[in-house]
PDB file of C-alpha atoms in Angstrom:
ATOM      1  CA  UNK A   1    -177.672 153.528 -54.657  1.00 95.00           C
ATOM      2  CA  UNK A   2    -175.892 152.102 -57.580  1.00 97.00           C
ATOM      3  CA  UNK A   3    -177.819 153.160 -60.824  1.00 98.00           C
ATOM      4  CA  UNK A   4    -177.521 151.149 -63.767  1.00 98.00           C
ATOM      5  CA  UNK A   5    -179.146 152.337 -66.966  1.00 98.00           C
ATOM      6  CA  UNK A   6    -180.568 149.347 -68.769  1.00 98.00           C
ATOM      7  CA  UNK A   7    -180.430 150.235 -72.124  1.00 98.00           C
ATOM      8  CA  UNK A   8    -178.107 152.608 -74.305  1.00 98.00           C
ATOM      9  CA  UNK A   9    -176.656 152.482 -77.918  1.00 98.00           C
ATOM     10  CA  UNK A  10    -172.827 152.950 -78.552  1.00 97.00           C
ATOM     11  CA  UNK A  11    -171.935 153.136 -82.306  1.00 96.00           C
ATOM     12  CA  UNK A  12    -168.485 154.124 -83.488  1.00 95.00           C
ATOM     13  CA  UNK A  13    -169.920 155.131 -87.331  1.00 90.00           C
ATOM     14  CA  UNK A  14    -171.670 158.222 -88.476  1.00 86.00           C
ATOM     15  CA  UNK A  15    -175.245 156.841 -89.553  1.00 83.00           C
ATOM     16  CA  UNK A  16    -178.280 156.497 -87.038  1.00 85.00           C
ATOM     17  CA  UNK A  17    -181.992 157.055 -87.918  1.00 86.00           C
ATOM     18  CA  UNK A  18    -183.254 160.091 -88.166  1.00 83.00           C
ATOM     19  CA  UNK A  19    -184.911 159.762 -84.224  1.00 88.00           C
ATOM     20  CA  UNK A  20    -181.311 158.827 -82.666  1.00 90.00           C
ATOM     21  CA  UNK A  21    -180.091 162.005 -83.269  1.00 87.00           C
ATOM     22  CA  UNK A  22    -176.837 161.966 -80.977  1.00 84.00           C
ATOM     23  CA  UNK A  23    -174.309 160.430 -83.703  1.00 83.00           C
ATOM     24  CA  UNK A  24    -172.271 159.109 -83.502  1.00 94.00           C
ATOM     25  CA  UNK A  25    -172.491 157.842 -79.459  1.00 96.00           C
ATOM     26  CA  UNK A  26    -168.509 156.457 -78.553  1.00 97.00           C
ATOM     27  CA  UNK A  27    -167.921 155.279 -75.574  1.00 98.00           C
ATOM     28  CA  UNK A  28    -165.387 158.449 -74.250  1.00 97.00           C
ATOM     29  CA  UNK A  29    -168.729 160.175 -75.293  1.00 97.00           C
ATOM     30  CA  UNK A  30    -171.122 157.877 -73.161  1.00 98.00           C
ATOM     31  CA  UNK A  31    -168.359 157.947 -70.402  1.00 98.00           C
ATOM     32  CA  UNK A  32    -168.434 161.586 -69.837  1.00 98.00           C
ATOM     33  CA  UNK A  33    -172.168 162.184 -69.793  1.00 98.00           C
ATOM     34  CA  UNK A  34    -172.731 159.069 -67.438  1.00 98.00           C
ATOM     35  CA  UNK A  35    -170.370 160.698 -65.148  1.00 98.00           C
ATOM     36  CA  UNK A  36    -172.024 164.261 -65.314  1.00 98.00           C
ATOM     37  CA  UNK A  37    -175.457 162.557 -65.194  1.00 98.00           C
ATOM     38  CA  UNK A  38    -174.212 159.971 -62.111  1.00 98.00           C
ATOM     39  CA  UNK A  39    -174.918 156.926 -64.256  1.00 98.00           C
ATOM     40  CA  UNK A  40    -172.512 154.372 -63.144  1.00 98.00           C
ATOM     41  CA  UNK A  41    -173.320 151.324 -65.565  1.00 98.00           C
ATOM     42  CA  UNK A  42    -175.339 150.854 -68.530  1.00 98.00           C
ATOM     43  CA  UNK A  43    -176.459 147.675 -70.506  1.00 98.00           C
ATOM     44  CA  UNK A  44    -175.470 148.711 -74.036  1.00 98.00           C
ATOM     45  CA  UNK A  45    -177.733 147.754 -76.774  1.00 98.00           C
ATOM     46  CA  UNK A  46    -175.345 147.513 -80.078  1.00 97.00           C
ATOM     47  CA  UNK A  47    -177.211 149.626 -82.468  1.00 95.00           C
ATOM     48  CA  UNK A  48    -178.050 147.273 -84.944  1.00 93.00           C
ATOM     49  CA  UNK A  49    -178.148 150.368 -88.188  1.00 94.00           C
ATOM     50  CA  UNK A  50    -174.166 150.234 -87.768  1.00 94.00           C
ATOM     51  CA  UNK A  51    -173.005 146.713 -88.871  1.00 91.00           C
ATOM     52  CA  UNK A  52    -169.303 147.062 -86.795  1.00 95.00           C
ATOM     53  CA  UNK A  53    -171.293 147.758 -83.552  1.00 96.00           C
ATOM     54  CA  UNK A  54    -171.229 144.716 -82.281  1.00 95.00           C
ATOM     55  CA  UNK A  55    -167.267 144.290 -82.399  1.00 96.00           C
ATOM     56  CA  UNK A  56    -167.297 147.965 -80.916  1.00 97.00           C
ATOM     57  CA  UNK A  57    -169.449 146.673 -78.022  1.00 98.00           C
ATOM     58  CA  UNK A  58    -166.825 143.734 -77.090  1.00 97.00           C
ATOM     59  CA  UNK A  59    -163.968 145.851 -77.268  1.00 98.00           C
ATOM     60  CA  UNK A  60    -166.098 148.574 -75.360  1.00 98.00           C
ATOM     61  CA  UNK A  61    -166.754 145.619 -72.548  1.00 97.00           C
ATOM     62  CA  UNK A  62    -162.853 144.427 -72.617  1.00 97.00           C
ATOM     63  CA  UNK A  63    -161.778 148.464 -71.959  1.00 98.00           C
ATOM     64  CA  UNK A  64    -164.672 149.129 -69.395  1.00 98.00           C
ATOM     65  CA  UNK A  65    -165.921 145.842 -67.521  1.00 97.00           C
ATOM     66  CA  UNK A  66    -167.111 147.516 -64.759  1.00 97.00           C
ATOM     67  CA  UNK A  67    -169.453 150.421 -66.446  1.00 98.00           C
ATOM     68  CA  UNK A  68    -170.694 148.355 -69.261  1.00 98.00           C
ATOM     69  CA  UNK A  69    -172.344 145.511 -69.927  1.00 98.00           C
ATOM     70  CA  UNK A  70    -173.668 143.943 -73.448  1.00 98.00           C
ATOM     71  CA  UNK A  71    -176.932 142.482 -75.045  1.00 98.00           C
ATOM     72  CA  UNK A  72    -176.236 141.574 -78.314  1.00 96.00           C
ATOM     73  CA  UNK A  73    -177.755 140.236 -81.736  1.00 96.00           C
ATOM     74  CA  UNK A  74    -177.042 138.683 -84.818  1.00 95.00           C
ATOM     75  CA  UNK A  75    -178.613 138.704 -87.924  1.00 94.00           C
ATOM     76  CA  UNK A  76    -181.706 136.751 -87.848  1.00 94.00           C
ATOM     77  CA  UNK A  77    -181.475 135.030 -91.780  1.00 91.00           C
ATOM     78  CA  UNK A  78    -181.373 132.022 -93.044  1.00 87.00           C
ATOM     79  CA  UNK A  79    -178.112 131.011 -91.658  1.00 91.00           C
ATOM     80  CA  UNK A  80    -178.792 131.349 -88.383  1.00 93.00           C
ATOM     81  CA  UNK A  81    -178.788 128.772 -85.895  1.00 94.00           C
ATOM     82  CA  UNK A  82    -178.227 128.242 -82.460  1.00 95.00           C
ATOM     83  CA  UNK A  83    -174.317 127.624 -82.369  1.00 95.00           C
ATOM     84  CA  UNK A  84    -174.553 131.425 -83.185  1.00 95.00           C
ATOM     85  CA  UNK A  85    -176.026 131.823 -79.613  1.00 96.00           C
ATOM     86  CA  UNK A  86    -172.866 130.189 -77.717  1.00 95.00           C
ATOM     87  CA  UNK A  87    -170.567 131.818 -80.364  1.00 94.00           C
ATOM     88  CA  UNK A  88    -172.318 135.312 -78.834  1.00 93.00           C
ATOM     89  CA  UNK A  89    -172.339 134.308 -75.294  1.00 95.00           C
ATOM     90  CA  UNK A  90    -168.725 133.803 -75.269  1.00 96.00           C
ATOM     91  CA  UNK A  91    -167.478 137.445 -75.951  1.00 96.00           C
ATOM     92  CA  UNK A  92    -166.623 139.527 -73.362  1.00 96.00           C
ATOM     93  CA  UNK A  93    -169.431 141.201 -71.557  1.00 97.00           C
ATOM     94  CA  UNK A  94    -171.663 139.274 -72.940  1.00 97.00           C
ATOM     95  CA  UNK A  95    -174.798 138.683 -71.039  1.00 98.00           C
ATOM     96  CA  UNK A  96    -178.032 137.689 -73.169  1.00 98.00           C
ATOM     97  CA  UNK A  97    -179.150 138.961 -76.467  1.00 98.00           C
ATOM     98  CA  UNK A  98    -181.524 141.479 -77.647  1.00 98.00           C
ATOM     99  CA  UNK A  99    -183.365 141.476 -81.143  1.00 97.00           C
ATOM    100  CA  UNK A 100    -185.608 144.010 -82.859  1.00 95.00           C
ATOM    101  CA  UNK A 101    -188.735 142.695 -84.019  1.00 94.00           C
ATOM    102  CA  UNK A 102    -190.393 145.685 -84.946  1.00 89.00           C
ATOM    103  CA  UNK A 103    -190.928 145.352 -88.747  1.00 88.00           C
ATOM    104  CA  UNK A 104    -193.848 143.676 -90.253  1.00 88.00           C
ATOM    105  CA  UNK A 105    -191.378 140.273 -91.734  1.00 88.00           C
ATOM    106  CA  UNK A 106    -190.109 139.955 -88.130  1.00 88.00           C
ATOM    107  CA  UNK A 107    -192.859 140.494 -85.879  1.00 88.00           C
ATOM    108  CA  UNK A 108    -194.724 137.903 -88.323  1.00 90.00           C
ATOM    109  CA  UNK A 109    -192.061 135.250 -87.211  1.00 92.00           C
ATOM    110  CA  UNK A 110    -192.238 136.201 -84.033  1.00 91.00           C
ATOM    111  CA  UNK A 111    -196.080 135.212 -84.336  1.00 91.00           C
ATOM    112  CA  UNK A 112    -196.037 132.531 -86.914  1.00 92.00           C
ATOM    113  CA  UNK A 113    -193.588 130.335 -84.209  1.00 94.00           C
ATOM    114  CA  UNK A 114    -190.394 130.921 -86.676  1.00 94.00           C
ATOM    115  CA  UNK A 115    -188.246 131.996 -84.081  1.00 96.00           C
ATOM    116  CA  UNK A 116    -189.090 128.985 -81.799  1.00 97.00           C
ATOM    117  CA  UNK A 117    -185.518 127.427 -82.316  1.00 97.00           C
ATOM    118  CA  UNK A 118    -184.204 130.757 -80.896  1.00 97.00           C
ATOM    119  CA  UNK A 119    -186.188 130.948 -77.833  1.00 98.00           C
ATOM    120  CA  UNK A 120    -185.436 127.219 -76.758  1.00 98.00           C
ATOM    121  CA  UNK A 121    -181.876 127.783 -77.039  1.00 97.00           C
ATOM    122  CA  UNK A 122    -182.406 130.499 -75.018  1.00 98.00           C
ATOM    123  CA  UNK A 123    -184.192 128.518 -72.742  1.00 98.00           C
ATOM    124  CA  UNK A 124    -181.886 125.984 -71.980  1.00 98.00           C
ATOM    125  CA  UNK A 125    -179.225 128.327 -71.450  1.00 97.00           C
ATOM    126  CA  UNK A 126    -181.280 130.550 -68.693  1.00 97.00           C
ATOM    127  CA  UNK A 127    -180.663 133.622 -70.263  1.00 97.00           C
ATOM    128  CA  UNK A 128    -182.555 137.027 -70.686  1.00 98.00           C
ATOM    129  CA  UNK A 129    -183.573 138.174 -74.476  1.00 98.00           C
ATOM    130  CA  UNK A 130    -184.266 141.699 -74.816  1.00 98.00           C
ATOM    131  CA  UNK A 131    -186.985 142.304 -77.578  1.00 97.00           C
ATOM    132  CA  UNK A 132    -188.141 145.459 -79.117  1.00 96.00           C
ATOM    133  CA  UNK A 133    -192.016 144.577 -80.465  1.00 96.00           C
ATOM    134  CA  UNK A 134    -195.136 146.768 -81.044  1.00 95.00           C
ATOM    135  CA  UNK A 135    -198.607 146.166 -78.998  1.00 96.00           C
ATOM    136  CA  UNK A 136    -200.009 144.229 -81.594  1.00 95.00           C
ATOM    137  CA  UNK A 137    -197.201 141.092 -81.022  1.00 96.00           C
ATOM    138  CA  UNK A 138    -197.362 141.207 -77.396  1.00 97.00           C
ATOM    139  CA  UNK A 139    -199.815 138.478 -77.345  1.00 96.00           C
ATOM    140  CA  UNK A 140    -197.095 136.249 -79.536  1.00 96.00           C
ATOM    141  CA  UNK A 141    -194.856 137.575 -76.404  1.00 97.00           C
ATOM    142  CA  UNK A 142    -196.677 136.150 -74.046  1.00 97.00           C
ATOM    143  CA  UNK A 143    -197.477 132.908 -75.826  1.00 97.00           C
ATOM    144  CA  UNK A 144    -193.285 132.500 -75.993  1.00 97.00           C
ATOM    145  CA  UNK A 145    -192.885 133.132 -72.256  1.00 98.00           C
ATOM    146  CA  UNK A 146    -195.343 130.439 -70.976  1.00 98.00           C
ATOM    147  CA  UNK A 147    -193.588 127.948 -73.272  1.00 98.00           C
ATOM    148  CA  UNK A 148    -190.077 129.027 -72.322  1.00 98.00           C
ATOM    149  CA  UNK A 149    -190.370 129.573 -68.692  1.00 98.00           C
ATOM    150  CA  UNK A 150    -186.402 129.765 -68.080  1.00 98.00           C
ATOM    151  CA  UNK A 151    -186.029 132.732 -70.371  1.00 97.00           C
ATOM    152  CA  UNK A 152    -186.271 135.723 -68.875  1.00 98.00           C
ATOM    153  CA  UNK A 153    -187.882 138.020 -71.813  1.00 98.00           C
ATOM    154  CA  UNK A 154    -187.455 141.978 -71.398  1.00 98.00           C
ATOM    155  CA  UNK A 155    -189.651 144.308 -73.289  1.00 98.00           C
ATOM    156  CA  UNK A 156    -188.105 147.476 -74.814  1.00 98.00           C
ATOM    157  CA  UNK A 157    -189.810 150.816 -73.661  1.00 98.00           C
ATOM    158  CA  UNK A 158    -192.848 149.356 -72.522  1.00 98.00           C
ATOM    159  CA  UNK A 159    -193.819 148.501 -76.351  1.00 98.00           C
ATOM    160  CA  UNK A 160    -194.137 152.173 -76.801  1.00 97.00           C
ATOM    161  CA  UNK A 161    -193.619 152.996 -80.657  1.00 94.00           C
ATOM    162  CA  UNK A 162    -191.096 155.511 -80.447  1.00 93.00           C
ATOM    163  CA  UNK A 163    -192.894 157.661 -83.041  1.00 93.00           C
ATOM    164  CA  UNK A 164    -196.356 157.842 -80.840  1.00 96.00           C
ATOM    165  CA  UNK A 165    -197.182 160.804 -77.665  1.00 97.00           C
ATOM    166  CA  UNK A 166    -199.498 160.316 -75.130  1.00 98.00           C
ATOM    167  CA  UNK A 167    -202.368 158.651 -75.284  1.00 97.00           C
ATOM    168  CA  UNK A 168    -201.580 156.775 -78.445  1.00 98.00           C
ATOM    169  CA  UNK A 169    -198.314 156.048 -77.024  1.00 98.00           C
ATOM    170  CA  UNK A 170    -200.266 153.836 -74.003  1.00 97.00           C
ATOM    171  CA  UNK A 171    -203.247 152.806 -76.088  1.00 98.00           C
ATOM    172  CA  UNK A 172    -202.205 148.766 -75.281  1.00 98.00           C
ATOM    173  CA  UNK A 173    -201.540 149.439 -71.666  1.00 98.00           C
ATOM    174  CA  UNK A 174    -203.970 146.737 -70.736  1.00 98.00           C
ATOM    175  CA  UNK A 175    -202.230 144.392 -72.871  1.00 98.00           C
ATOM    176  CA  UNK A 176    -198.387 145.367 -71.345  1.00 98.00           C
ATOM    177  CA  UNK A 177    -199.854 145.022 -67.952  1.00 98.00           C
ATOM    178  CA  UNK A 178    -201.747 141.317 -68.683  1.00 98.00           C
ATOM    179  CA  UNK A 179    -198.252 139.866 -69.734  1.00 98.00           C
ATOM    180  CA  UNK A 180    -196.877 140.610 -66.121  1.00 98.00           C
ATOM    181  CA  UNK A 181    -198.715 137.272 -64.902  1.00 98.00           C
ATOM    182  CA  UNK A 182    -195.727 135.342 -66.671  1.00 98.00           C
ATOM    183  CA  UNK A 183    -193.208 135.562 -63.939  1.00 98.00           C
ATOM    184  CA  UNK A 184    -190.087 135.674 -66.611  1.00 98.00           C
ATOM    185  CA  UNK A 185    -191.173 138.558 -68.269  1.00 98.00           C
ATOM    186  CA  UNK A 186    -189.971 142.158 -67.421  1.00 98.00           C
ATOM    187  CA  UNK A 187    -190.030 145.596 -68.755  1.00 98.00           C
ATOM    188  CA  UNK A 188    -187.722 148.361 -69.356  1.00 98.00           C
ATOM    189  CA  UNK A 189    -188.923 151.626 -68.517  1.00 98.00           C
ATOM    190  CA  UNK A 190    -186.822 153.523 -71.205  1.00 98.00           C
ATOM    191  CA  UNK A 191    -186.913 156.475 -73.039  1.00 97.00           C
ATOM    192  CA  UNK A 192    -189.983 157.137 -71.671  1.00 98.00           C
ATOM    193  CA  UNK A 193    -189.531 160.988 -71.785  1.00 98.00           C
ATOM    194  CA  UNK A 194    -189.948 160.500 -75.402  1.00 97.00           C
ATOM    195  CA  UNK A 195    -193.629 159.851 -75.267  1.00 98.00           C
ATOM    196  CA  UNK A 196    -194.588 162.632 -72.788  1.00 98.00           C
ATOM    197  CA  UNK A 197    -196.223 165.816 -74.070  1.00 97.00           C
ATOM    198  CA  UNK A 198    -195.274 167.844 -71.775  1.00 97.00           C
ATOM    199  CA  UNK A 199    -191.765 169.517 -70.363  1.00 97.00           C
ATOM    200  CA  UNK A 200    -189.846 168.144 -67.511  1.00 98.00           C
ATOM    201  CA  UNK A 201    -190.686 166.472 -65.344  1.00 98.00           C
ATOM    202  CA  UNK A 202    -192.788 164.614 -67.928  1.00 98.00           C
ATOM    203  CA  UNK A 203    -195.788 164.613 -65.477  1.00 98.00           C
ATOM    204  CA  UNK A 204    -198.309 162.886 -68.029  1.00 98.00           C
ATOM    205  CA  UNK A 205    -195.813 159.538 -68.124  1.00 98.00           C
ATOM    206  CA  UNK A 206    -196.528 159.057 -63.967  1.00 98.00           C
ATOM    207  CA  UNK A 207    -199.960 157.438 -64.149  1.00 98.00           C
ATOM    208  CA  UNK A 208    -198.720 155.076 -66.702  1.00 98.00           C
ATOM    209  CA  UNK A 209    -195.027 154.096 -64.778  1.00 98.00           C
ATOM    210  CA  UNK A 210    -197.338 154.034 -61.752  1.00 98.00           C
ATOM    211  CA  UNK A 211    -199.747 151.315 -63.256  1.00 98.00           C
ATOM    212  CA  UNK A 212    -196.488 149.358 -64.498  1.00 98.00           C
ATOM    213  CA  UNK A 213    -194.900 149.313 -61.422  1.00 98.00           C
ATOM    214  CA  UNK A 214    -198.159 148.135 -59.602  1.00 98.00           C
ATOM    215  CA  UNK A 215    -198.181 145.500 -61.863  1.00 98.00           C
ATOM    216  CA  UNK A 216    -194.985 143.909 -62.159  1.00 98.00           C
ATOM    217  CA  UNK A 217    -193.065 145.354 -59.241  1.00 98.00           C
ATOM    218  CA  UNK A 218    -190.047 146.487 -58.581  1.00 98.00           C
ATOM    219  CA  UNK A 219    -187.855 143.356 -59.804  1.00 98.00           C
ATOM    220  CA  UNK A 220    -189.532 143.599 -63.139  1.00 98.00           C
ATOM    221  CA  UNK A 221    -189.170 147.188 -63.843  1.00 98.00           C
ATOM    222  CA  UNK A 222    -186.001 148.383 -65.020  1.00 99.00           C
ATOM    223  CA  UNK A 223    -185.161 152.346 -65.440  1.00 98.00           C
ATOM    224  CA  UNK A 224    -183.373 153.407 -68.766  1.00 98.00           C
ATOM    225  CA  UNK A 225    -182.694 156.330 -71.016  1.00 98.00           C
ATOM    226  CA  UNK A 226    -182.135 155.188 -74.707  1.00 97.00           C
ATOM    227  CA  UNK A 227    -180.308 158.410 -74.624  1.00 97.00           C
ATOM    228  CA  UNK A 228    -179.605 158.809 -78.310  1.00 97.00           C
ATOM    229  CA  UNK A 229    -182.794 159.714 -79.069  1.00 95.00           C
ATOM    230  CA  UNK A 230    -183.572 161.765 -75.975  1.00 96.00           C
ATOM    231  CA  UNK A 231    -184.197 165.683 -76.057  1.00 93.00           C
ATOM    232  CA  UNK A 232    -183.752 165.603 -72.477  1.00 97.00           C
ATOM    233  CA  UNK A 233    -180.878 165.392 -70.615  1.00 97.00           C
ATOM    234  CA  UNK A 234    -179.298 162.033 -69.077  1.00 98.00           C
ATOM    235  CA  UNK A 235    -179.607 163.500 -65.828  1.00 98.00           C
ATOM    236  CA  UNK A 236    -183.269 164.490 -66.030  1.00 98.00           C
ATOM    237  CA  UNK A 237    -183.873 161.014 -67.126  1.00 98.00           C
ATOM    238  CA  UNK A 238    -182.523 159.787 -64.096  1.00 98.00           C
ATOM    239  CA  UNK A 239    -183.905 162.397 -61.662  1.00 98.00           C
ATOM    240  CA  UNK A 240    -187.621 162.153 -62.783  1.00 98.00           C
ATOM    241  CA  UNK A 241    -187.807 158.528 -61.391  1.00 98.00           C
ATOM    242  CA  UNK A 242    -185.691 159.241 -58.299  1.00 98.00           C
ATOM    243  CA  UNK A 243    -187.012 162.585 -57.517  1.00 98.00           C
ATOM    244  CA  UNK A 244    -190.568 163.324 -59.448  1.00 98.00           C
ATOM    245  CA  UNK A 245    -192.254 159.809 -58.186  1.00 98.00           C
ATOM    246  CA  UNK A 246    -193.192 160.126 -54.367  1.00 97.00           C
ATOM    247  CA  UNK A 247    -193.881 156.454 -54.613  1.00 98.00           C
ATOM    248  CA  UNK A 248    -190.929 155.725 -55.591  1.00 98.00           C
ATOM    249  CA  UNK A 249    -188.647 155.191 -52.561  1.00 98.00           C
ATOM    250  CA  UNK A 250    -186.397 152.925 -50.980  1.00 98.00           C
ATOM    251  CA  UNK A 251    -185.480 149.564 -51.530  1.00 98.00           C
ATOM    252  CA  UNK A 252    -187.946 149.876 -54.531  1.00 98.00           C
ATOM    253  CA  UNK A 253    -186.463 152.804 -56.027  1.00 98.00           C
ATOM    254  CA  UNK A 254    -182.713 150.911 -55.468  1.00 98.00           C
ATOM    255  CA  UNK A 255    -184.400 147.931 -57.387  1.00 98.00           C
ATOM    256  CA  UNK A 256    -185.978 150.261 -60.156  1.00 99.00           C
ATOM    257  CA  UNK A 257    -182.722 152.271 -60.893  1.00 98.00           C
ATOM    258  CA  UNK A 258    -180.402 149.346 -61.484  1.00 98.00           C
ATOM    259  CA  UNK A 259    -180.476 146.598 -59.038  1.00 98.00           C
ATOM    260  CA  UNK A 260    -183.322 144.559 -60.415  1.00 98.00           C
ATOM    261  CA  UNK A 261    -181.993 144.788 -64.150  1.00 98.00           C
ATOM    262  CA  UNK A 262    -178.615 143.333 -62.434  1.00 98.00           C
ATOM    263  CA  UNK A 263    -180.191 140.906 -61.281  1.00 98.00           C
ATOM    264  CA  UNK A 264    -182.271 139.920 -64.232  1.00 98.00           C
ATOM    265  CA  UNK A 265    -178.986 139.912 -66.736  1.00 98.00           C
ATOM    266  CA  UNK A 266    -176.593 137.821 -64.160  1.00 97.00           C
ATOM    267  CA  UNK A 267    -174.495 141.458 -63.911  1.00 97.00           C
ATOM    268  CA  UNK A 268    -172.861 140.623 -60.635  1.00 88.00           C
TER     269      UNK A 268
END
């Protein structure tokens, strides 16, 4: 089973936020504790609080095309357009793009249809758009998908805010799950240790992976760390989805741990 982590952060500078506490996360770094953790690819998310990250993850991609893969972004002003979108697609390794939505000014375009020229560029092209949002924009998400139906949209950490334990942290559950009747949405199941209130192996996250996985399957549920802002260990991360779910197995659990998100992305 090959497993394929779908979303890290590799930054060459020394600033992070204060809840991405491994800084900075180089590649040689990344490397090593993929090997120790039996990680063999990873989708790398450029951080977006270090502006050279998204040079680092194209020469990251040219040194390493077969452990690492990139979704990337740009800066989402006034200037931006979609000849910015080819411009990104043709770097090496990259796949789609991924954006961060979180804050109030963003999430409000999200809603208020100003990023519609993004997503129809996106459309046309086929390509998957990774999006970090909170609960109360997933409607807006799911608005986006039915209009675009060739994008294929993937959620970051199941909308958890990264701040938030259980319950809080699955308070819009109902709301993740609803979106999973638009066929070109998926979620990533990272850094889901993060919300769990309890030690390894994070028992009180099962029911909620469990009611994910019912509802979009295994081709629209993709296993990933965020490891940066982790307290557990890469390999724990791994081992509580392919070890600590008994329902978890097979072709399902291949699909989980790094096919599907493979598949979704065009990494062949």
């Amino acid at each position: 089973m090959q497993i394929i982590d779908a979303q890290i952060h590799l930054w060459a500078g020394e600033s992070a936020p204060p809840h991405h506490w491994r800084a900075p996360y180089t590649v040689e770094t990344a490397l090593r504790d993929m090997d120790e953790a039996g990680v063999d690819r990873a989708v790398n998310c450029p951080a977006i609080w270090d502006a050279d990250a998204n040079d680092y993850a194209v020469e990251v991609a040219k040194r390493y095309p077969e452990r690492f893969a990139t979704l990337g972004w740009f800066p989402l002003d006034e200037t931006a357009d979609e000849s910015l979108v080819d411009a990104w697609l043709e770097k090496p390794g990259m796949l789609g793009l991924r954006f961060m939505l979180a804050a109030p000014a963003m999430a409000d375009r999200l809603a208020s249809g100003g990023l519609d020229w993004l997503w129809a560029a996106a459309d046309r092209r086929e390509i998957p758009v990774g999006l970090m949002v909170m609960p109360p924009y997933l409607p807006a998400v799911a608005d986006i998908a039915a209009r675009y139906p060739q994008m294929r949209l993937m959620i970051d950490h199941l909308a958890v805010n990264p701040f938030e334990k259980l319950p809080d942290a699955a308070a819009h559950l109902d709301v993740l799950l609803a979106l999973a009747r638009h066929p070109n949405i998926g979620v990533k199941a990272t850094a889901v240790p993060g919300m769990a209130t309890d030690p390894y192996p994070f028992a009180d996250t099962h029911g909620v992976l469990r009611q994910v996985f019912d509802a979009y399957g295994a081709e629209r549920m993709f296993w990933g760390s965020d490891i940066t802002r982790l307290r557990c260990s890469w390999r724990e991360a791994v081992t509580m989805f392919t070890e600590e779910l008994p329902w978890l197995r097979g072709r399902d659990r291949e699909l989980v741990m790094g096919r599907a998100v493979a598949e979704w992305i065009g990494w062949h």
